[in-house]
Every structure is written in C-alpha cells, then in structure tokens.
C-alpha cells in the first residue's frame, strides 16, 4: 500500500494472489477498474476497489462467470445475500437428509426385527423423501411444464453447477424487482435500462431452457401467473406484477408503451 492509502497494480496482484495481467484484463472489461490514476497513467486502487475485488473473488469461487459477476455487482445485488441464501439451502437440505436417514433407520430396524412398520412410520418416511411436500415453485412449474421440459430444466441447472442457485434464487427475482421499480417510476419499457434488464432475463431463460422456445414460454407464464411463488416474495409484495409482465413484454418487443 502507498502512503496515500492506495495500491499499485503489482502490489494488489501479489496481495490477492492474482496476476497483473488478470487485473489489467478486469480493468479492460470494466469488472474492476481502479478509482485513481497517477499523473503518469499508472493504476491506483482504493479501499472501495479492494471491497469490490473481494466481492468478485467471492462470487467467482461459486462458479459465476465474469459477465454475470459484473451484472450482479453493477445491479446492486448484495453478494452476502448469495452466501446466506446458499447456506440456508444447504442447511435445509442437510436437515431434510438427517430426518430421512433417521426414519429409514427406524424402518430398517422394524423390518429386521420381523415387525411390519406402522402406517405412521411409512407416512413419516414418505414425507421425509419430499414426496408429500413439494416446494411451491416446483409445483407451479409442474403445473405448466411436461415431464420432458422439467427434465430439461433440471439437466441444464445441473450443467450450470453451483452458480445455478444464485442465478435462480437471487439474480432472476432481482431482475424482476428492478424492472418493477422502473415501471412504477414511470420509465417507458423502451428505455435502454429496461431493455438491458429484459435482455438479461432472456439470457438466463436461454441458459436454463437450452433455447427451447416452448419451455421458455411456459416459465414466463409461471412468472406472470404466480409471481409470489416464483420470486419467493412475501404475500402481497408482488401485487401489480401482472402489469409488470405486460411491461416486460413491451420492452422485449421494443413496442411503444
């Protein structure tokens, strides 16, 4: 660190474990640009730049691409939300598996002892598998997509890897929220800010549908008809999202308001 409290690119590269070439590239693509330059044109990174670097590295460690990371950070999405949501999902999955393990062990003990499991034991085990408690979003999609389309979404999500959780649970709903804020502020759907949001929505749709038009259309219908379930928002917070769906369609088509 310099006496002025800034970092030269070489020092920052050494401290972060990155290469100078990587930092130069991230500056070129706008992912991490230094806030200051010396009179001679040399890069100087401030504490705010270091905070952004930490966010970039945290998101990259979860498998997100550089373009996605840039879109998330520039859109004001808090990276801590990603970590907390992901952690909550992992903990919930562990709790469910622990419950299932205990109930299956009980069934195994009963059968080994030559006793027929009770109806209660069987129903408890069935519930623990998740067959009796389907998440609301999953049920909404099952109501609108056929088996092949559901399998396609699952396969694509698996292929995306760890980033799928973030893209589906955090970024996609946030894109809709930001579009709704622009709509309620009176920004026309043809405004470039709105068009960029919708373009990102469509990019995510193509990522998870593999470009299958019928599947993408069905998922859009789910967002239109059941925004609370799809976004995970609290009851009442998605009022007016039917109008938002029309607004997004106008932005997508480039039609006048």
mmCIF file of C-alpha atoms in Angstrom:
data_model
loop_
_atom_site.group_PDB
_atom_site.id
_atom_site.type_symbol
_atom_site.label_atom_id
_atom_site.label_comp_id
_atom_site.label_asym_id
_atom_site.label_seq_id
_atom_site.Cartn_x
_atom_site.Cartn_y
_atom_site.Cartn_z
ATOM 1 C CA UNK A 1 0.000 0.000 0.000
ATOM 2 C CA UNK A 2 1.198 3.500 -0.801
ATOM 3 C CA UNK A 3 1.430 6.316 1.723
ATOM 4 C CA UNK A 4 -1.727 7.733 0.137
ATOM 5 C CA UNK A 5 -3.645 4.601 1.112
ATOM 6 C CA UNK A 6 -3.864 3.227 -2.432
ATOM 7 C CA UNK A 7 -2.463 0.124 -4.068
ATOM 8 C CA UNK A 8 -0.406 -0.146 -7.238
ATOM 9 C CA UNK A 9 -1.418 -2.964 -9.540
ATOM 10 C CA UNK A 10 1.652 -5.074 -8.783
ATOM 11 C CA UNK A 11 1.176 -4.857 -5.011
ATOM 12 C CA UNK A 12 -2.510 -5.667 -5.304
ATOM 13 C CA UNK A 13 -1.791 -8.631 -7.552
ATOM 14 C CA UNK A 14 0.694 -10.021 -5.029
ATOM 15 C CA UNK A 15 -1.644 -9.482 -2.067
ATOM 16 C CA UNK A 16 -4.662 -11.054 -3.785
ATOM 17 C CA UNK A 17 -2.896 -13.962 -5.432
ATOM 18 C CA UNK A 18 -3.873 -12.739 -8.901
ATOM 19 C CA UNK A 19 -1.618 -11.772 -11.763
ATOM 20 C CA UNK A 20 -1.055 -8.260 -13.055
ATOM 21 C CA UNK A 21 -2.342 -9.482 -16.410
ATOM 22 C CA UNK A 22 -5.618 -10.582 -14.790
ATOM 23 C CA UNK A 23 -6.119 -7.198 -13.119
ATOM 24 C CA UNK A 24 -5.368 -5.431 -16.393
ATOM 25 C CA UNK A 25 -7.955 -7.620 -18.137
ATOM 26 C CA UNK A 26 -10.576 -6.956 -15.472
ATOM 27 C CA UNK A 27 -9.946 -3.239 -15.877
ATOM 28 C CA UNK A 28 -10.347 -3.504 -19.651
ATOM 29 C CA UNK A 29 -13.720 -5.276 -19.414
ATOM 30 C CA UNK A 30 -14.955 -2.950 -16.659
ATOM 31 C CA UNK A 31 -15.180 -5.596 -13.960
ATOM 32 C CA UNK A 32 -12.641 -3.951 -11.637
ATOM 33 C CA UNK A 33 -11.310 -0.569 -12.644
ATOM 34 C CA UNK A 34 -9.044 1.484 -10.356
ATOM 35 C CA UNK A 35 -10.602 4.642 -8.974
ATOM 36 C CA UNK A 36 -7.416 6.625 -9.407
ATOM 37 C CA UNK A 37 -4.541 7.071 -11.817
ATOM 38 C CA UNK A 38 -1.177 8.688 -11.241
ATOM 39 C CA UNK A 39 -0.159 11.652 -13.438
ATOM 40 C CA UNK A 40 1.844 9.105 -15.401
ATOM 41 C CA UNK A 41 -1.248 6.951 -16.012
ATOM 42 C CA UNK A 42 -0.446 4.133 -13.573
ATOM 43 C CA UNK A 43 -3.352 2.389 -11.855
ATOM 44 C CA UNK A 44 -4.060 3.072 -8.174
ATOM 45 C CA UNK A 45 -6.678 1.027 -6.325
ATOM 46 C CA UNK A 46 -8.560 2.445 -3.327
ATOM 47 C CA UNK A 47 -10.220 0.687 -0.388
ATOM 48 C CA UNK A 48 -13.521 0.754 -2.298
ATOM 49 C CA UNK A 49 -11.796 -1.023 -5.178
ATOM 50 C CA UNK A 50 -10.493 -3.656 -2.765
ATOM 51 C CA UNK A 51 -14.015 -4.198 -1.445
ATOM 52 C CA UNK A 52 -15.231 -4.817 -4.987
ATOM 53 C CA UNK A 53 -12.292 -7.155 -5.612
ATOM 54 C CA UNK A 54 -13.327 -9.201 -2.584
ATOM 55 C CA UNK A 55 -16.887 -9.448 -3.947
ATOM 56 C CA UNK A 56 -15.605 -10.509 -7.363
ATOM 57 C CA UNK A 57 -13.442 -13.247 -5.875
ATOM 58 C CA UNK A 58 -16.256 -14.456 -3.600
ATOM 59 C CA UNK A 59 -18.700 -14.775 -6.494
ATOM 60 C CA UNK A 60 -16.103 -16.324 -8.787
ATOM 61 C CA UNK A 61 -15.395 -19.002 -6.164
ATOM 62 C CA UNK A 62 -19.027 -20.108 -6.551
ATOM 63 C CA UNK A 63 -18.577 -20.686 -10.258
ATOM 64 C CA UNK A 64 -20.070 -17.500 -11.710
ATOM 65 C CA UNK A 65 -18.670 -16.138 -14.958
ATOM 66 C CA UNK A 66 -17.115 -12.688 -15.164
ATOM 67 C CA UNK A 67 -20.008 -11.204 -17.158
ATOM 68 C CA UNK A 68 -22.527 -12.480 -14.636
ATOM 69 C CA UNK A 69 -20.456 -11.149 -11.731
ATOM 70 C CA UNK A 70 -20.243 -7.711 -13.353
ATOM 71 C CA UNK A 71 -24.005 -7.622 -13.983
ATOM 72 C CA UNK A 72 -24.737 -8.617 -10.385
ATOM 73 C CA UNK A 73 -22.399 -6.115 -8.774
ATOM 74 C CA UNK A 74 -23.371 -3.250 -11.076
ATOM 75 C CA UNK A 75 -27.030 -4.051 -10.435
ATOM 76 C CA UNK A 76 -26.603 -3.580 -6.702
ATOM 77 C CA UNK A 77 -27.134 -7.206 -5.717
ATOM 78 C CA UNK A 78 -25.560 -7.805 -2.302
ATOM 79 C CA UNK A 79 -23.132 -10.743 -2.540
ATOM 80 C CA UNK A 80 -23.746 -11.573 1.116
ATOM 81 C CA UNK A 81 -27.295 -12.461 0.126
ATOM 82 C CA UNK A 82 -25.930 -15.082 -2.222
ATOM 83 C CA UNK A 83 -23.840 -16.661 0.525
ATOM 84 C CA UNK A 84 -26.649 -16.563 3.078
ATOM 85 C CA UNK A 85 -29.248 -17.949 0.674
ATOM 86 C CA UNK A 86 -26.889 -20.687 -0.453
ATOM 87 C CA UNK A 87 -26.005 -21.546 3.152
ATOM 88 C CA UNK A 88 -29.689 -21.631 4.132
ATOM 89 C CA UNK A 89 -30.400 -24.002 1.258
ATOM 90 C CA UNK A 90 -27.532 -26.299 2.222
ATOM 91 C CA UNK A 91 -28.603 -26.347 5.874
ATOM 92 C CA UNK A 92 -32.211 -27.089 4.926
ATOM 93 C CA UNK A 93 -31.045 -29.940 2.685
ATOM 94 C CA UNK A 94 -28.867 -31.359 5.462
ATOM 95 C CA UNK A 95 -31.762 -31.191 7.934
ATOM 96 C CA UNK A 96 -34.047 -32.985 5.473
ATOM 97 C CA UNK A 97 -31.473 -35.695 4.806
ATOM 98 C CA UNK A 98 -30.878 -36.179 8.530
ATOM 99 C CA UNK A 99 -34.607 -36.633 9.122
ATOM 100 C CA UNK A 100 -34.880 -39.058 6.215
ATOM 101 C CA UNK A 101 -31.890 -41.048 7.498
ATOM 102 C CA UNK A 102 -33.410 -41.379 10.966
ATOM 103 C CA UNK A 103 -36.781 -42.514 9.635
ATOM 104 C CA UNK A 104 -35.233 -45.020 7.248
ATOM 105 C CA UNK A 105 -33.089 -46.405 10.062
ATOM 106 C CA UNK A 106 -36.255 -46.872 12.105
ATOM 107 C CA UNK A 107 -37.969 -48.701 9.229
ATOM 108 C CA UNK A 108 -34.903 -50.888 8.767
ATOM 109 C CA UNK A 109 -34.893 -51.793 12.465
ATOM 110 C CA UNK A 110 -38.570 -52.700 12.375
ATOM 111 C CA UNK A 111 -38.185 -54.886 9.291
ATOM 112 C CA UNK A 112 -35.020 -56.552 10.631
ATOM 113 C CA UNK A 113 -36.914 -57.456 13.801
ATOM 114 C CA UNK A 114 -39.664 -59.030 11.699
ATOM 115 C CA UNK A 115 -42.223 -56.367 12.543
ATOM 116 C CA UNK A 116 -44.381 -54.674 9.941
ATOM 117 C CA UNK A 117 -43.876 -50.880 10.004
ATOM 118 C CA UNK A 118 -46.890 -48.939 11.184
ATOM 119 C CA UNK A 119 -48.852 -46.698 8.857
ATOM 120 C CA UNK A 120 -47.478 -43.703 10.754
ATOM 121 C CA UNK A 121 -43.895 -44.871 10.233
ATOM 122 C CA UNK A 122 -44.473 -45.304 6.498
ATOM 123 C CA UNK A 123 -46.124 -41.894 6.124
ATOM 124 C CA UNK A 124 -43.297 -40.259 8.103
ATOM 125 C CA UNK A 125 -40.716 -41.813 5.780
ATOM 126 C CA UNK A 126 -42.711 -40.804 2.708
ATOM 127 C CA UNK A 127 -42.947 -37.227 3.911
ATOM 128 C CA UNK A 128 -39.215 -37.131 4.583
ATOM 129 C CA UNK A 129 -38.493 -38.028 0.958
ATOM 130 C CA UNK A 130 -40.217 -34.836 -0.059
ATOM 131 C CA UNK A 131 -42.989 -36.655 -1.917
ATOM 132 C CA UNK A 132 -45.609 -35.172 0.397
ATOM 133 C CA UNK A 133 -44.220 -31.660 0.479
ATOM 134 C CA UNK A 134 -43.331 -30.213 -2.911
ATOM 135 C CA UNK A 135 -41.867 -26.663 -2.848
ATOM 136 C CA UNK A 136 -44.340 -24.099 -4.122
ATOM 137 C CA UNK A 137 -42.190 -23.006 -7.060
ATOM 138 C CA UNK A 138 -41.658 -26.610 -8.146
ATOM 139 C CA UNK A 139 -45.400 -27.245 -8.019
ATOM 140 C CA UNK A 140 -46.095 -24.152 -10.138
ATOM 141 C CA UNK A 141 -43.660 -25.375 -12.786
ATOM 142 C CA UNK A 142 -45.060 -28.916 -12.669
ATOM 143 C CA UNK A 143 -48.496 -27.483 -13.393
ATOM 144 C CA UNK A 144 -47.220 -25.769 -16.540
ATOM 145 C CA UNK A 145 -44.446 -27.942 -17.943
ATOM 146 C CA UNK A 146 -44.453 -31.521 -19.134
ATOM 147 C CA UNK A 147 -42.026 -34.184 -17.918
ATOM 148 C CA UNK A 148 -39.529 -33.604 -20.733
ATOM 149 C CA UNK A 149 -39.449 -29.856 -20.104
ATOM 150 C CA UNK A 150 -38.957 -30.344 -16.363
ATOM 151 C CA UNK A 151 -36.137 -32.796 -17.065
ATOM 152 C CA UNK A 152 -34.560 -30.272 -19.435
ATOM 153 C CA UNK A 153 -34.599 -27.558 -16.754
ATOM 154 C CA UNK A 154 -33.084 -29.922 -14.206
ATOM 155 C CA UNK A 155 -30.366 -31.099 -16.576
ATOM 156 C CA UNK A 156 -29.471 -27.548 -17.535
ATOM 157 C CA UNK A 157 -29.354 -26.441 -13.891
ATOM 158 C CA UNK A 158 -27.042 -29.360 -13.098
ATOM 159 C CA UNK A 159 -24.792 -28.383 -16.007
ATOM 160 C CA UNK A 160 -24.578 -24.776 -14.787
ATOM 161 C CA UNK A 161 -23.284 -26.021 -11.439
ATOM 162 C CA UNK A 162 -23.040 -24.038 -8.178
ATOM 163 C CA UNK A 163 -23.956 -20.777 -9.930
ATOM 164 C CA UNK A 164 -27.451 -22.128 -10.678
ATOM 165 C CA UNK A 165 -28.625 -21.434 -7.130
ATOM 166 C CA UNK A 166 -27.557 -17.804 -7.340
ATOM 167 C CA UNK A 167 -28.950 -17.227 -10.819
ATOM 168 C CA UNK A 168 -32.352 -18.757 -9.996
ATOM 169 C CA UNK A 169 -32.802 -17.708 -6.382
ATOM 170 C CA UNK A 170 -31.175 -14.289 -6.336
ATOM 171 C CA UNK A 171 -30.426 -12.707 -9.694
ATOM 172 C CA UNK A 172 -33.555 -13.657 -11.647
ATOM 173 C CA UNK A 173 -36.017 -12.407 -8.985
ATOM 174 C CA UNK A 174 -33.895 -9.279 -8.519
ATOM 175 C CA UNK A 175 -34.146 -8.505 -12.236
ATOM 176 C CA UNK A 176 -37.942 -8.552 -11.942
ATOM 177 C CA UNK A 177 -37.842 -6.337 -8.846
ATOM 178 C CA UNK A 178 -35.646 -3.787 -10.601
ATOM 179 C CA UNK A 179 -37.904 -3.811 -13.654
ATOM 180 C CA UNK A 180 -40.908 -3.249 -11.402
ATOM 181 C CA UNK A 181 -39.228 -0.281 -9.733
ATOM 182 C CA UNK A 182 -38.625 1.265 -13.152
ATOM 183 C CA UNK A 183 -42.227 0.570 -14.159
ATOM 184 C CA UNK A 184 -43.678 2.187 -11.056
ATOM 185 C CA UNK A 185 -41.335 5.157 -11.552
ATOM 186 C CA UNK A 186 -42.900 5.724 -14.970
ATOM 187 C CA UNK A 187 -39.871 4.736 -17.050
ATOM 188 C CA UNK A 188 -41.118 3.625 -20.514
ATOM 189 C CA UNK A 189 -40.475 -0.008 -21.447
ATOM 190 C CA UNK A 190 -38.435 1.099 -24.448
ATOM 191 C CA UNK A 191 -35.868 2.789 -22.198
ATOM 192 C CA UNK A 192 -32.405 1.211 -22.578
ATOM 193 C CA UNK A 193 -32.240 0.473 -18.837
ATOM 194 C CA UNK A 194 -35.387 -1.631 -19.079
ATOM 195 C CA UNK A 195 -34.287 -3.307 -22.293
ATOM 196 C CA UNK A 196 -30.996 -4.355 -20.658
ATOM 197 C CA UNK A 197 -32.822 -5.941 -17.728
ATOM 198 C CA UNK A 198 -35.130 -7.863 -20.043
ATOM 199 C CA UNK A 199 -32.199 -8.944 -22.199
ATOM 200 C CA UNK A 200 -30.577 -10.425 -19.098
ATOM 201 C CA UNK A 201 -33.851 -12.180 -18.195
ATOM 202 C CA UNK A 202 -33.926 -13.714 -21.653
ATOM 203 C CA UNK A 203 -30.260 -14.675 -21.384
ATOM 204 C CA UNK A 204 -30.988 -16.595 -18.184
ATOM 205 C CA UNK A 205 -34.066 -18.137 -19.768
ATOM 206 C CA UNK A 206 -31.978 -19.415 -22.671
ATOM 207 C CA UNK A 207 -29.327 -20.698 -20.263
ATOM 208 C CA UNK A 208 -31.784 -22.877 -18.356
ATOM 209 C CA UNK A 209 -34.094 -23.839 -21.228
ATOM 210 C CA UNK A 210 -31.348 -24.605 -23.723
ATOM 211 C CA UNK A 211 -33.080 -22.241 -26.133
ATOM 212 C CA UNK A 212 -36.275 -24.331 -26.187
ATOM 213 C CA UNK A 213 -38.980 -21.788 -27.001
ATOM 214 C CA UNK A 214 -41.883 -23.767 -25.546
ATOM 215 C CA UNK A 215 -40.089 -24.217 -22.228
ATOM 216 C CA UNK A 216 -39.126 -20.539 -22.046
ATOM 217 C CA UNK A 217 -42.707 -19.511 -22.770
ATOM 218 C CA UNK A 218 -44.035 -21.829 -20.063
ATOM 219 C CA UNK A 219 -41.604 -20.428 -17.486
ATOM 220 C CA UNK A 220 -42.582 -16.869 -18.415
ATOM 221 C CA UNK A 221 -46.201 -17.880 -17.911
ATOM 222 C CA UNK A 222 -45.330 -19.112 -14.433
ATOM 223 C CA UNK A 223 -43.781 -15.752 -13.580
ATOM 224 C CA UNK A 224 -46.901 -13.988 -14.891
ATOM 225 C CA UNK A 225 -49.446 -16.205 -13.131
ATOM 226 C CA UNK A 226 -47.642 -16.996 -9.873
ATOM 227 C CA UNK A 227 -45.036 -14.280 -9.207
ATOM 228 C CA UNK A 228 -45.041 -14.826 -5.440
ATOM 229 C CA UNK A 229 -44.139 -18.495 -5.778
ATOM 230 C CA UNK A 230 -41.548 -17.898 -8.493
ATOM 231 C CA UNK A 231 -39.840 -14.945 -6.807
ATOM 232 C CA UNK A 232 -40.048 -16.146 -3.224
ATOM 233 C CA UNK A 233 -41.504 -12.784 -2.199
ATOM 234 C CA UNK A 234 -43.730 -12.421 0.854
ATOM 235 C CA UNK A 235 -47.543 -12.391 0.320
ATOM 236 C CA UNK A 236 -48.835 -9.107 -1.053
ATOM 237 C CA UNK A 237 -45.426 -7.880 -2.204
ATOM 238 C CA UNK A 238 -46.000 -8.924 -5.818
ATOM 239 C CA UNK A 239 -49.246 -7.050 -6.361
ATOM 240 C CA UNK A 240 -49.154 -5.414 -9.768
ATOM 241 C CA UNK A 241 -46.731 -7.958 -11.201
ATOM 242 C CA UNK A 242 -49.328 -8.807 -13.822
ATOM 243 C CA UNK A 243 -48.827 -5.304 -15.154
ATOM 244 C CA UNK A 244 -45.093 -5.875 -14.854
ATOM 245 C CA UNK A 245 -45.372 -8.908 -17.149
ATOM 246 C CA UNK A 246 -47.004 -6.718 -19.812
ATOM 247 C CA UNK A 247 -44.317 -4.078 -19.274
ATOM 248 C CA UNK A 248 -41.553 -6.648 -19.729
ATOM 249 C CA UNK A 249 -43.217 -7.976 -22.895
ATOM 250 C CA UNK A 250 -43.328 -4.455 -24.352
ATOM 251 C CA UNK A 251 -39.649 -3.993 -23.577
ATOM 252 C CA UNK A 252 -38.881 -7.345 -25.168
ATOM 253 C CA UNK A 253 -40.786 -6.464 -28.332
ATOM 254 C CA UNK A 254 -39.461 -2.907 -28.484
ATOM 255 C CA UNK A 255 -43.046 -1.663 -28.868
ATOM 256 C CA UNK A 256 -44.219 1.775 -27.707
ATOM 257 C CA UNK A 257 -45.934 1.990 -24.337
#
